[in-house]
Coordinates of C-alpha atoms and ligand atoms in Angstrom, one line a residue:
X28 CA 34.8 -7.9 10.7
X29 CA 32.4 -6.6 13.5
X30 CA 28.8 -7.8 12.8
X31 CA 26.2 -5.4 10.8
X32 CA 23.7 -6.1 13.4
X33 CA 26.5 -4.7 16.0
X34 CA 27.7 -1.7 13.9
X35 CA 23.5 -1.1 14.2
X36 CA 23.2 -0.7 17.4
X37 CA 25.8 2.6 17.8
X38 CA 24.0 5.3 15.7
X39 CA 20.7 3.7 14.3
X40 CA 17.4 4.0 15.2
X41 CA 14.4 1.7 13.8
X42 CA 10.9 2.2 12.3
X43 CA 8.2 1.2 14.2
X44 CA 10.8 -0.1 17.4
X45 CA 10.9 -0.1 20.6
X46 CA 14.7 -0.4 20.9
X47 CA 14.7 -1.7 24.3
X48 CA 12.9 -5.1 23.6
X49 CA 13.7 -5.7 20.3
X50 CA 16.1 -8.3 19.5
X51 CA 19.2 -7.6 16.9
X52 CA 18.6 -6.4 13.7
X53 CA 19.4 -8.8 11.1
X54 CA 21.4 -7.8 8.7
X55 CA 20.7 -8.2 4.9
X56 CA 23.7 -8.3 2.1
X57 CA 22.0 -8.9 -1.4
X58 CA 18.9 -9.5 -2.9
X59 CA 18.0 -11.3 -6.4
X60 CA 14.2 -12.2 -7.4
X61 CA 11.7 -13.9 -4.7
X62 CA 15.3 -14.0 -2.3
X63 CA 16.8 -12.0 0.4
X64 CA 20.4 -12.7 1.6
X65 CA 21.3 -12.6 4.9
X66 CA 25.4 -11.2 6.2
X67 CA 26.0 -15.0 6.7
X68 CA 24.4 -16.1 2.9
X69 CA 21.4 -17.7 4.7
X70 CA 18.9 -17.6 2.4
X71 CA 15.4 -16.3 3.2
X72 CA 12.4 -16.4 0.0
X73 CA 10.8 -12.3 0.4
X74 CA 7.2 -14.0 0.9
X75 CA 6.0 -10.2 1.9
X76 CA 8.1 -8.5 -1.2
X77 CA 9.6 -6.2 1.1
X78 CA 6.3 -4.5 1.9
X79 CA 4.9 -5.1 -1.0
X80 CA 7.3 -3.3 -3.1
X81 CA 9.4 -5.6 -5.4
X82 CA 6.4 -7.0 -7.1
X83 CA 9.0 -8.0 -9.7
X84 CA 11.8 -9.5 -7.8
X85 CA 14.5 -7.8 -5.8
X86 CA 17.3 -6.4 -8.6
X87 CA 15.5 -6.4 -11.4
X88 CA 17.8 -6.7 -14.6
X89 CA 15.5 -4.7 -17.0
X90 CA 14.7 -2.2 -14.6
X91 CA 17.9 -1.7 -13.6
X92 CA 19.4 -1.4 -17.2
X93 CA 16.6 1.6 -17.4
X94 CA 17.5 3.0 -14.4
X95 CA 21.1 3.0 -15.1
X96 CA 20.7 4.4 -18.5
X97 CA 19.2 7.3 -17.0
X98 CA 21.1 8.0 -14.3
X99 CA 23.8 8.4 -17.0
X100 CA 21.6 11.2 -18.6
X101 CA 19.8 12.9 -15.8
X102 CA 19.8 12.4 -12.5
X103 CA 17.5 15.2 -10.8
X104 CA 16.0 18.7 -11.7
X105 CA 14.2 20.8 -9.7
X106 CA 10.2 19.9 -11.0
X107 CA 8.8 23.3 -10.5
X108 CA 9.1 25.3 -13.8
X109 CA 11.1 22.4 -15.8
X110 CA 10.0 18.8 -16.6
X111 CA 11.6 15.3 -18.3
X112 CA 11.2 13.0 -20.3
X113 CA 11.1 10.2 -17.7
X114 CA 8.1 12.0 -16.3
X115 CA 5.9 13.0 -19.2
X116 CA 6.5 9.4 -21.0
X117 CA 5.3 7.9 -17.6
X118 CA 2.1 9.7 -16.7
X119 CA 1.5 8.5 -21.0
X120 CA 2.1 5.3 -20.0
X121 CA 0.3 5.3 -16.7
X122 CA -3.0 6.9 -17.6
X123 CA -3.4 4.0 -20.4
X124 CA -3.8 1.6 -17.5
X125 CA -5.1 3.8 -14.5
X126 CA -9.1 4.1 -14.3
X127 CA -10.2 5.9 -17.3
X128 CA -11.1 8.7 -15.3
X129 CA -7.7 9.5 -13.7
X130 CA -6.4 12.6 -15.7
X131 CA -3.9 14.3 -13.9
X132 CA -0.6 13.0 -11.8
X133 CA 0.7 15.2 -8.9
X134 CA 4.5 13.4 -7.5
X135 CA 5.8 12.8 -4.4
X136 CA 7.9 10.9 -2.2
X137 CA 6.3 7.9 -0.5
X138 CA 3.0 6.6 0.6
X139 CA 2.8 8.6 3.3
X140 CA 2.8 11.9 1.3
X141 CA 0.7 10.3 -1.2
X142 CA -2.5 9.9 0.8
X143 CA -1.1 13.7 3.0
X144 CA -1.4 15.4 -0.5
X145 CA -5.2 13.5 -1.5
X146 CA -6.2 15.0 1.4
X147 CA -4.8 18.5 0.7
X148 CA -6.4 17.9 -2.7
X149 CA -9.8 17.2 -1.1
X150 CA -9.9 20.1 1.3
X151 CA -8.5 22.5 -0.6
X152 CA -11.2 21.6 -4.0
X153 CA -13.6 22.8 -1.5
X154 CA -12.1 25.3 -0.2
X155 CA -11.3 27.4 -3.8
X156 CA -14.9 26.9 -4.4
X157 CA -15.8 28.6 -1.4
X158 CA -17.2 26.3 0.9
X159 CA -16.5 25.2 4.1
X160 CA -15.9 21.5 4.4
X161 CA -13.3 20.5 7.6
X162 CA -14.3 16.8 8.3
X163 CA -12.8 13.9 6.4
X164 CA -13.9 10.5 6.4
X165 CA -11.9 7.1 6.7
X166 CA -12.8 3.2 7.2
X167 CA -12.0 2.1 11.0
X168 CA -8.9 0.1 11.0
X169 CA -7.6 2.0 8.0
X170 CA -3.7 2.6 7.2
X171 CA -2.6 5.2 5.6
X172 CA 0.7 6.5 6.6
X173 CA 2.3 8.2 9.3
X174 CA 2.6 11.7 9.1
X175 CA 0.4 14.2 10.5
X176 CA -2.8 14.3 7.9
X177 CA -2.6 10.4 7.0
X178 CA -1.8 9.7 10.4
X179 CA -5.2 11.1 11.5
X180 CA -7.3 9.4 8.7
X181 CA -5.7 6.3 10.1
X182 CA -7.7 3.8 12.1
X183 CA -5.4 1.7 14.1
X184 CA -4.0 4.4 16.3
X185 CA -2.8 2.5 19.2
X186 CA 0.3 4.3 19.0
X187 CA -1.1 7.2 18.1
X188 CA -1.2 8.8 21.9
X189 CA 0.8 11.7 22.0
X190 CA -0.3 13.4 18.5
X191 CA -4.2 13.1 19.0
X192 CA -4.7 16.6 20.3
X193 CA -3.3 17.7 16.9
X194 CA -5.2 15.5 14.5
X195 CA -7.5 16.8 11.6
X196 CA -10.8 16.4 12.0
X197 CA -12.0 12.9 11.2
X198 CA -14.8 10.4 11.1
X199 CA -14.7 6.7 11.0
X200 CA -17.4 4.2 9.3
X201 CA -17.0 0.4 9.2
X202 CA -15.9 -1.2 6.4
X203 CA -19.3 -2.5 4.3
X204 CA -20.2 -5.8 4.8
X205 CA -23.8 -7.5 3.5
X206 CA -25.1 -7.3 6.8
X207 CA -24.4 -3.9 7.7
X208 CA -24.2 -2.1 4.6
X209 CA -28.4 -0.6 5.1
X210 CA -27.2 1.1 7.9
X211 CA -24.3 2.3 7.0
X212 CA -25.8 3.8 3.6
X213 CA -28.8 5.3 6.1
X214 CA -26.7 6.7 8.5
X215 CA -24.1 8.4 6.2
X216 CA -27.1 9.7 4.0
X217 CA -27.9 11.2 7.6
X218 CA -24.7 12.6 8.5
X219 CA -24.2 14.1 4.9
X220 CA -27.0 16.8 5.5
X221 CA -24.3 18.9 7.6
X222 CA -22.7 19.2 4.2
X223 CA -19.3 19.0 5.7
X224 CA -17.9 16.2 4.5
X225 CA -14.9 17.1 2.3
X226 CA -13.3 13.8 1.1
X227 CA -13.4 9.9 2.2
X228 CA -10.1 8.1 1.8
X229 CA -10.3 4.3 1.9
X230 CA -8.4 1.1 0.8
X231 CA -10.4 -0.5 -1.7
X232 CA -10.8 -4.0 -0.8
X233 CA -8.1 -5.0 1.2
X234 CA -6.7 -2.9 4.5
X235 CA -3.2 -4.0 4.4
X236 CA -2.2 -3.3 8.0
X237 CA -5.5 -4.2 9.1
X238 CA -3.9 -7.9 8.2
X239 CA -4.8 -7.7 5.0
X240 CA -9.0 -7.7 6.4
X241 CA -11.1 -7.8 2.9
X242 CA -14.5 -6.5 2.0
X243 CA -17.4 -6.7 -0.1
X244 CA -17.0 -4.8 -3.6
X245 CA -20.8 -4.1 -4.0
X246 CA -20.9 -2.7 -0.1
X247 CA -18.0 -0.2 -1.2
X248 CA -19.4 1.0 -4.3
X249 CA -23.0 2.1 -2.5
X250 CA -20.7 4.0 -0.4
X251 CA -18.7 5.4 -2.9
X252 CA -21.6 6.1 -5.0
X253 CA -24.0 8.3 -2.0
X254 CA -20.9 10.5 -1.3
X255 CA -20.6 11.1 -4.9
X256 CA -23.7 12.5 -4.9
X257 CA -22.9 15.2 -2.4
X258 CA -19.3 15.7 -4.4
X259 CA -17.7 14.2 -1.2
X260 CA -14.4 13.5 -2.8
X261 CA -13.6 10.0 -3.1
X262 CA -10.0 9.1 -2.5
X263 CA -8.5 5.7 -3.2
X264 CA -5.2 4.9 -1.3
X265 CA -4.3 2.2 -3.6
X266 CA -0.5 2.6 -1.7
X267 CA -0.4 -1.4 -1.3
X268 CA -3.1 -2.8 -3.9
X269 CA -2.0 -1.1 -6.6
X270 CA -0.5 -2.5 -9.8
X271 CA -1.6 -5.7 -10.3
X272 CA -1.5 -7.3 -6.7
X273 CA -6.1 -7.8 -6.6
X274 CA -5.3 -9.7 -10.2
X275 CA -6.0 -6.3 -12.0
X276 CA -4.3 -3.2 -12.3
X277 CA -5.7 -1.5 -9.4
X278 CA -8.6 -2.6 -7.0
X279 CA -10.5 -0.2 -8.1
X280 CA -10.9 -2.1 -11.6
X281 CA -13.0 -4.1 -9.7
X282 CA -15.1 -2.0 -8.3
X283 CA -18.2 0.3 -10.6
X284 CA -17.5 3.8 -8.8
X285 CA -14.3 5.5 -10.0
X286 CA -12.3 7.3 -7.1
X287 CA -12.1 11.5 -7.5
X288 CA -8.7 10.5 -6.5
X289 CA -5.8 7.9 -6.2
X290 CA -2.8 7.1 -4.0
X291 CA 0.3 5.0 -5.4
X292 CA 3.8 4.0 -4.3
X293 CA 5.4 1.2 -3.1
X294 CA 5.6 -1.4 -6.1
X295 CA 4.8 1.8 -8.2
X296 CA 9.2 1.7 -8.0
X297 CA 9.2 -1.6 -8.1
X298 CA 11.1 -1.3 -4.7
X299 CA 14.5 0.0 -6.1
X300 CA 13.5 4.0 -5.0
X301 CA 11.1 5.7 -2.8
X302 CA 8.5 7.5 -4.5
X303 CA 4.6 8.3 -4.5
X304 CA 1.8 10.0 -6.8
X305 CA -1.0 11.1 -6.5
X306 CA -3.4 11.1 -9.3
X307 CA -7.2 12.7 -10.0
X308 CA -9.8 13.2 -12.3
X309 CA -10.2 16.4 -14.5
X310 CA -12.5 17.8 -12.5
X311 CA -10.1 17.6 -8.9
X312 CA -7.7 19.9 -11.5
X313 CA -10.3 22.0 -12.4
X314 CA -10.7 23.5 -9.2
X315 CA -7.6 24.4 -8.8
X316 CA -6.6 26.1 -12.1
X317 CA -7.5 29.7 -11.8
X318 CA -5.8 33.2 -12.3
X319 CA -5.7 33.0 -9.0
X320 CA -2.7 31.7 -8.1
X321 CA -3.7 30.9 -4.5
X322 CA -5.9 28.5 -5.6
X323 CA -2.9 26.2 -6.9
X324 CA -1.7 23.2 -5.1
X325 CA 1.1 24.5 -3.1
X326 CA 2.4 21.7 -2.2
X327 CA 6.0 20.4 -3.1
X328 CA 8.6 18.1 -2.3
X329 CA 12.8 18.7 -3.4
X330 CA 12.9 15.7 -5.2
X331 CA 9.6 15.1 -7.0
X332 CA 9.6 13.4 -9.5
X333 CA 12.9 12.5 -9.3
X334 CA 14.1 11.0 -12.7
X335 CA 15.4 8.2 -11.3
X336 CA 12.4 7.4 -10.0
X337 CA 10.3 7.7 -12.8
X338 CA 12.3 6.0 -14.8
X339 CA 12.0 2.8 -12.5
X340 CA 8.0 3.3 -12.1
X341 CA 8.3 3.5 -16.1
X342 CA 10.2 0.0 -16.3
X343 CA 7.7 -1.5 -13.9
X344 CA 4.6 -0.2 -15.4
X345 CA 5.9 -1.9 -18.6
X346 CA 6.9 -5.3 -16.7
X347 CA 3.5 -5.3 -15.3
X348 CA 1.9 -5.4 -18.5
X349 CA 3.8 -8.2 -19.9
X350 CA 2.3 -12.2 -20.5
X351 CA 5.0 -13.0 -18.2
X352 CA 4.2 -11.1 -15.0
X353 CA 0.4 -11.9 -16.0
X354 CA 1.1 -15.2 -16.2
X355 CA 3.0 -15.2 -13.2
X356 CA -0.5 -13.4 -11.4
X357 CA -2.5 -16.5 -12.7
X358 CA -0.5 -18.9 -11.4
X359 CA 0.2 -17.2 -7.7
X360 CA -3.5 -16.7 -7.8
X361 CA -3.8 -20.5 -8.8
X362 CA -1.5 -22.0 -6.6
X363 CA -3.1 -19.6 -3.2
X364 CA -6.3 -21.5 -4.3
X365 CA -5.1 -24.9 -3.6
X366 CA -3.2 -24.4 -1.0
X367 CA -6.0 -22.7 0.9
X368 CA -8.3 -25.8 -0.1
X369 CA -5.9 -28.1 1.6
X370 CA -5.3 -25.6 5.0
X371 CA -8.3 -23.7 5.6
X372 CA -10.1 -26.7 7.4
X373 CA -7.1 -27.4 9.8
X374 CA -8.2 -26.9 13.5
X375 CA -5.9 -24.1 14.2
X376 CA -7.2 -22.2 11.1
X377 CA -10.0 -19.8 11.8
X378 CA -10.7 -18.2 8.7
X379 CA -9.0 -17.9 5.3
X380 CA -8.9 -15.0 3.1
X381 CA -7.8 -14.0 -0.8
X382 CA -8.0 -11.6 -3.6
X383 CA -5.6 -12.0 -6.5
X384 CA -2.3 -12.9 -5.1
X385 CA -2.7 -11.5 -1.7
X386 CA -3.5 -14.7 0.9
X387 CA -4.1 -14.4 4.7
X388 CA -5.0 -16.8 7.4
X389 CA -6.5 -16.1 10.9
X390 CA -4.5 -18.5 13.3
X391 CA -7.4 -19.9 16.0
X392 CA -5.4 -18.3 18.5
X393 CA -5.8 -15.1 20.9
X394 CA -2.6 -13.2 20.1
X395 CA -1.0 -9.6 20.4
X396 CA -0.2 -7.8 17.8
X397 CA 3.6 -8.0 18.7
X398 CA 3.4 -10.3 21.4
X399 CA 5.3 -13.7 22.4
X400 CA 3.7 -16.0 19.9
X401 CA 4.1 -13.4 17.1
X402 CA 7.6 -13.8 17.7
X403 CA 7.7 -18.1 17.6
X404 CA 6.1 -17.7 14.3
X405 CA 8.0 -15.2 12.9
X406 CA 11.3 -17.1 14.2
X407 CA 10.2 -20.4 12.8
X408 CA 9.4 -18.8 9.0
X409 CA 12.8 -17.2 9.0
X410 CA 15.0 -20.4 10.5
X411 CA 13.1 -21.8 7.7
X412 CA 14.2 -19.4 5.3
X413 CA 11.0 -17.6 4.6
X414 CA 10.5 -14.1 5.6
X415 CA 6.7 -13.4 6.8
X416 CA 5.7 -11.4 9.1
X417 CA 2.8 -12.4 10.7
X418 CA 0.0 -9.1 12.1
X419 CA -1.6 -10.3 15.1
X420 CA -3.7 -14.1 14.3
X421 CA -2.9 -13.7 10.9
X422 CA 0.0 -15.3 8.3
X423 CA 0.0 -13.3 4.8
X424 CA 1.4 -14.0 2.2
X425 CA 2.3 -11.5 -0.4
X426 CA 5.1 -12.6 -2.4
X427 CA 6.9 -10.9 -5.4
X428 CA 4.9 -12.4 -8.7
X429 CA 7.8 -13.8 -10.3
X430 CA 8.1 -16.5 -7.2
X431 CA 8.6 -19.8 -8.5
X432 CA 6.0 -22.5 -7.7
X433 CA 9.3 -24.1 -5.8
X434 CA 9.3 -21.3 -3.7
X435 CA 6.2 -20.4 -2.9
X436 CA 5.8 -23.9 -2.1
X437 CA 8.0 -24.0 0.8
X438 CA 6.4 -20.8 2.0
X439 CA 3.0 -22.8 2.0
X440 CA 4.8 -25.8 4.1
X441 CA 6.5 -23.5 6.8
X442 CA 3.3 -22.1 7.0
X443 CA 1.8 -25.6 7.8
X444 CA 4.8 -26.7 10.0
X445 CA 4.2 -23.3 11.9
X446 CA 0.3 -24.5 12.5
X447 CA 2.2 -27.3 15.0
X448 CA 3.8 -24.9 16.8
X449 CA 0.8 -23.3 17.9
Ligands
PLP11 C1 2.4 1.6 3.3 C2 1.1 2.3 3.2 C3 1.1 3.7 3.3 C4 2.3 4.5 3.7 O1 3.3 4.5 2.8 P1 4.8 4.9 3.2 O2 5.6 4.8 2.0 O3 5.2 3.8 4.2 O4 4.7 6.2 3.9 C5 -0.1 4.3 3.1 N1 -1.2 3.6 2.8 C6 -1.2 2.3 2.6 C7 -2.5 1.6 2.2 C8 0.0 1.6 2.8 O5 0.0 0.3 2.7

């Protein structure tokens, strides 16, 4: 039998690859829990969660049962003029744990179109009250997709060349820290007297692609409070910290100022089908529902909310909320604790970094983003059966929450063994 990795090559064509220099694509059979399998049965532990999506392990049993069950029932429907049950009993069951002042859901497809339809939401709330708002806002070095609208709002645009002519109209301000924060609050005060602000989408707490960079909860919420006052919309993209991975719900539990608005996907599945939603407050809805039927939301994807879909965001929602997943945050955020006691003095450590089960560490190393020693690294985790995949200087870990203290054990010691190799 010819070699996945070989069958690849004919007709396939990569995310986020530059074919030429990449090496083979490995090629992956099964999946069970913390653990990927490999075409040859090599074992690898998911220590990322397969971008943060199988919060609950690969292959869930319970959330497959669910699935399965209703994939027997109902497999898809068009969303526009019918509904489901999988659909109304999830936004129930999702507004119970969302911030209280998240009212209405709006479904679609991945991350991506999650944080493209927020901003939609956010120029168009303006817009059917009849003003003129155009700019958005975004935190430098923020991720938030890649197609056209959260492509602009995105920060880290070194790829970004030929679509930049055709970007929305955007402004960046640093992320808060103590000793910036003054001027950042005096400047945006400033800048708001054009009155042209229409929304500010930002990753609470944690900038995922960034390398999971962190920042200061009291910083964001000044922020989030001054655009408030001059109904800037305020739109979490909560794509990666959502559902439990900050050690609550969402990261913006931890935070004072509610968002007008909030991106989801990625373990909002549970990693076993693409989806994204996109959730407001009663007010967002408000300006939209009118007999005018221009000022709806005309927006819509073929398979929103896909029953499928919703189904496994249902099962997930209730795994999340279970002692054993909780438990399972406590310890991760336990054992991340000790281990970064014992490594974050170690020469070639720079800096550590943690908020609930999310760890990174900066390597004391200058390094490319995808360059040479990225590479050594990432080839060292994986011939030791742990796949990480290191962003520039820094290791993350963000492992499923039901990894075993065995495993996340040996993702601690490659990580150490990897320090020598440095
Ligand atoms: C992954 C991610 C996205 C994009 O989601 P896709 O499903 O890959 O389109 C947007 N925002 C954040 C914060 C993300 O981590």
């Amino acid at each position: 039998m010819e070699k996945l990795s070989d069958r690849d090559k004919k007709h396939l064509w990569h995310p986020l690859t530059q074919h030429k220099t990449h090496p083979e694509m490995l090629g992956i059979s099964k999946a069970k829990g913390a653990v990927l399998f490999d075409e040859n049965d090599k074992e690898y532990i998911d220590g990322i969660a397969s971008w943060y999506t199988c919060m609950y392990g690969h292959c869930h049993p319970y959330i497959l049962e669910k699935v399965r069950a209703q994939m027997l029932r109902l497999d898809q429907v068009v969303f526009s003029g019918f509904t489901h049950e999988p659909a109304v009993k999830l936004s129930e069951e999702l507004i119970k744990i969302l911030p209280e002042n998240q009212e209405k859901l709006f479904f679609s497809d991945n991350g991506s179109t999650s944080t493209e339809i927020g901003i939609k939401m956010a120029l168009q709330y303006h817009f059917n009250q009849g003003e003129k708002r155009n700019v958005l806002l975004a935190f430098e070095e923020g991720f938030h997709g890649d197609t056209f609208g959260s492509m602009s709002v995105s920060g880290l645009s070194v790829y970004n060349g030929p679509f930049e002519d055709f970007f929305i109209s955007v402004e960046r301000i640093p992320v808060p820290t103590e000793k910036n924060i003054r001027e950042v609050l005096t400047n945006l005060k400033e800048r708001l007297k054009q009155e042209d602000i229409a929304g500010f989408i930002y990753e609470p707490l944690v900038q995922g692609a960034a390398a999971m960079k962190m920042h200061d909860a009291n910083g964001l919420n000044q922020i989030l409070a001054l655009l408030k006052e001059d109904d800037v919309l305020t739109i979490a993209d909560e794509v990666m910290t959502g559902f439990g991975k900050t050690g609550k719900y969402f990261a913006s539990d931890h935070i004072q100022t509610k968002p007008d608005i909030m991106c989801l996907s990625k373990a909002l599945t549970a990693g076993l089908v693409p989806m994204g939603l996109t959730t407001c407050t009663e007010k967002v809805y408000q300006a939209f529902y009118s007999d005018d039927i221009s000022k709806g939301l005309f927006h819509g994807h073929t398979y929103t909310a896909n029953p499928l879909a919703c189904a496994a965001a249902l099962s997930a929602v209730e795994l999340l909320q279970t002692e054993g997943i909780q438990d399972n945050i406590q310890n991760i955020i336990k054992w991340h604790q000790e281990f970064d006691a014992k490594i974050k003095n170690h020469t070639k450590v720079a800096a550590t970094r943690q908020l609930g089960v999310i760890y990174a560490l900066d390597l004391n190393v200058k390094m490319e983003r995808y360059g040479n020693l990225r590479d050594k690294l990432f080839n060292h985790f994986m011939e030791n059966g742990v796949f990480l995949r290191p962003l520039g200087n820094t290791i993350y870990i963000l492992a499923p929450f039901v990894t075993s203290q065995e495993q996340m054990e040996k993702i601690y010691s490659t990580i150490q063994s990897a320090l020598d190799i440095v």
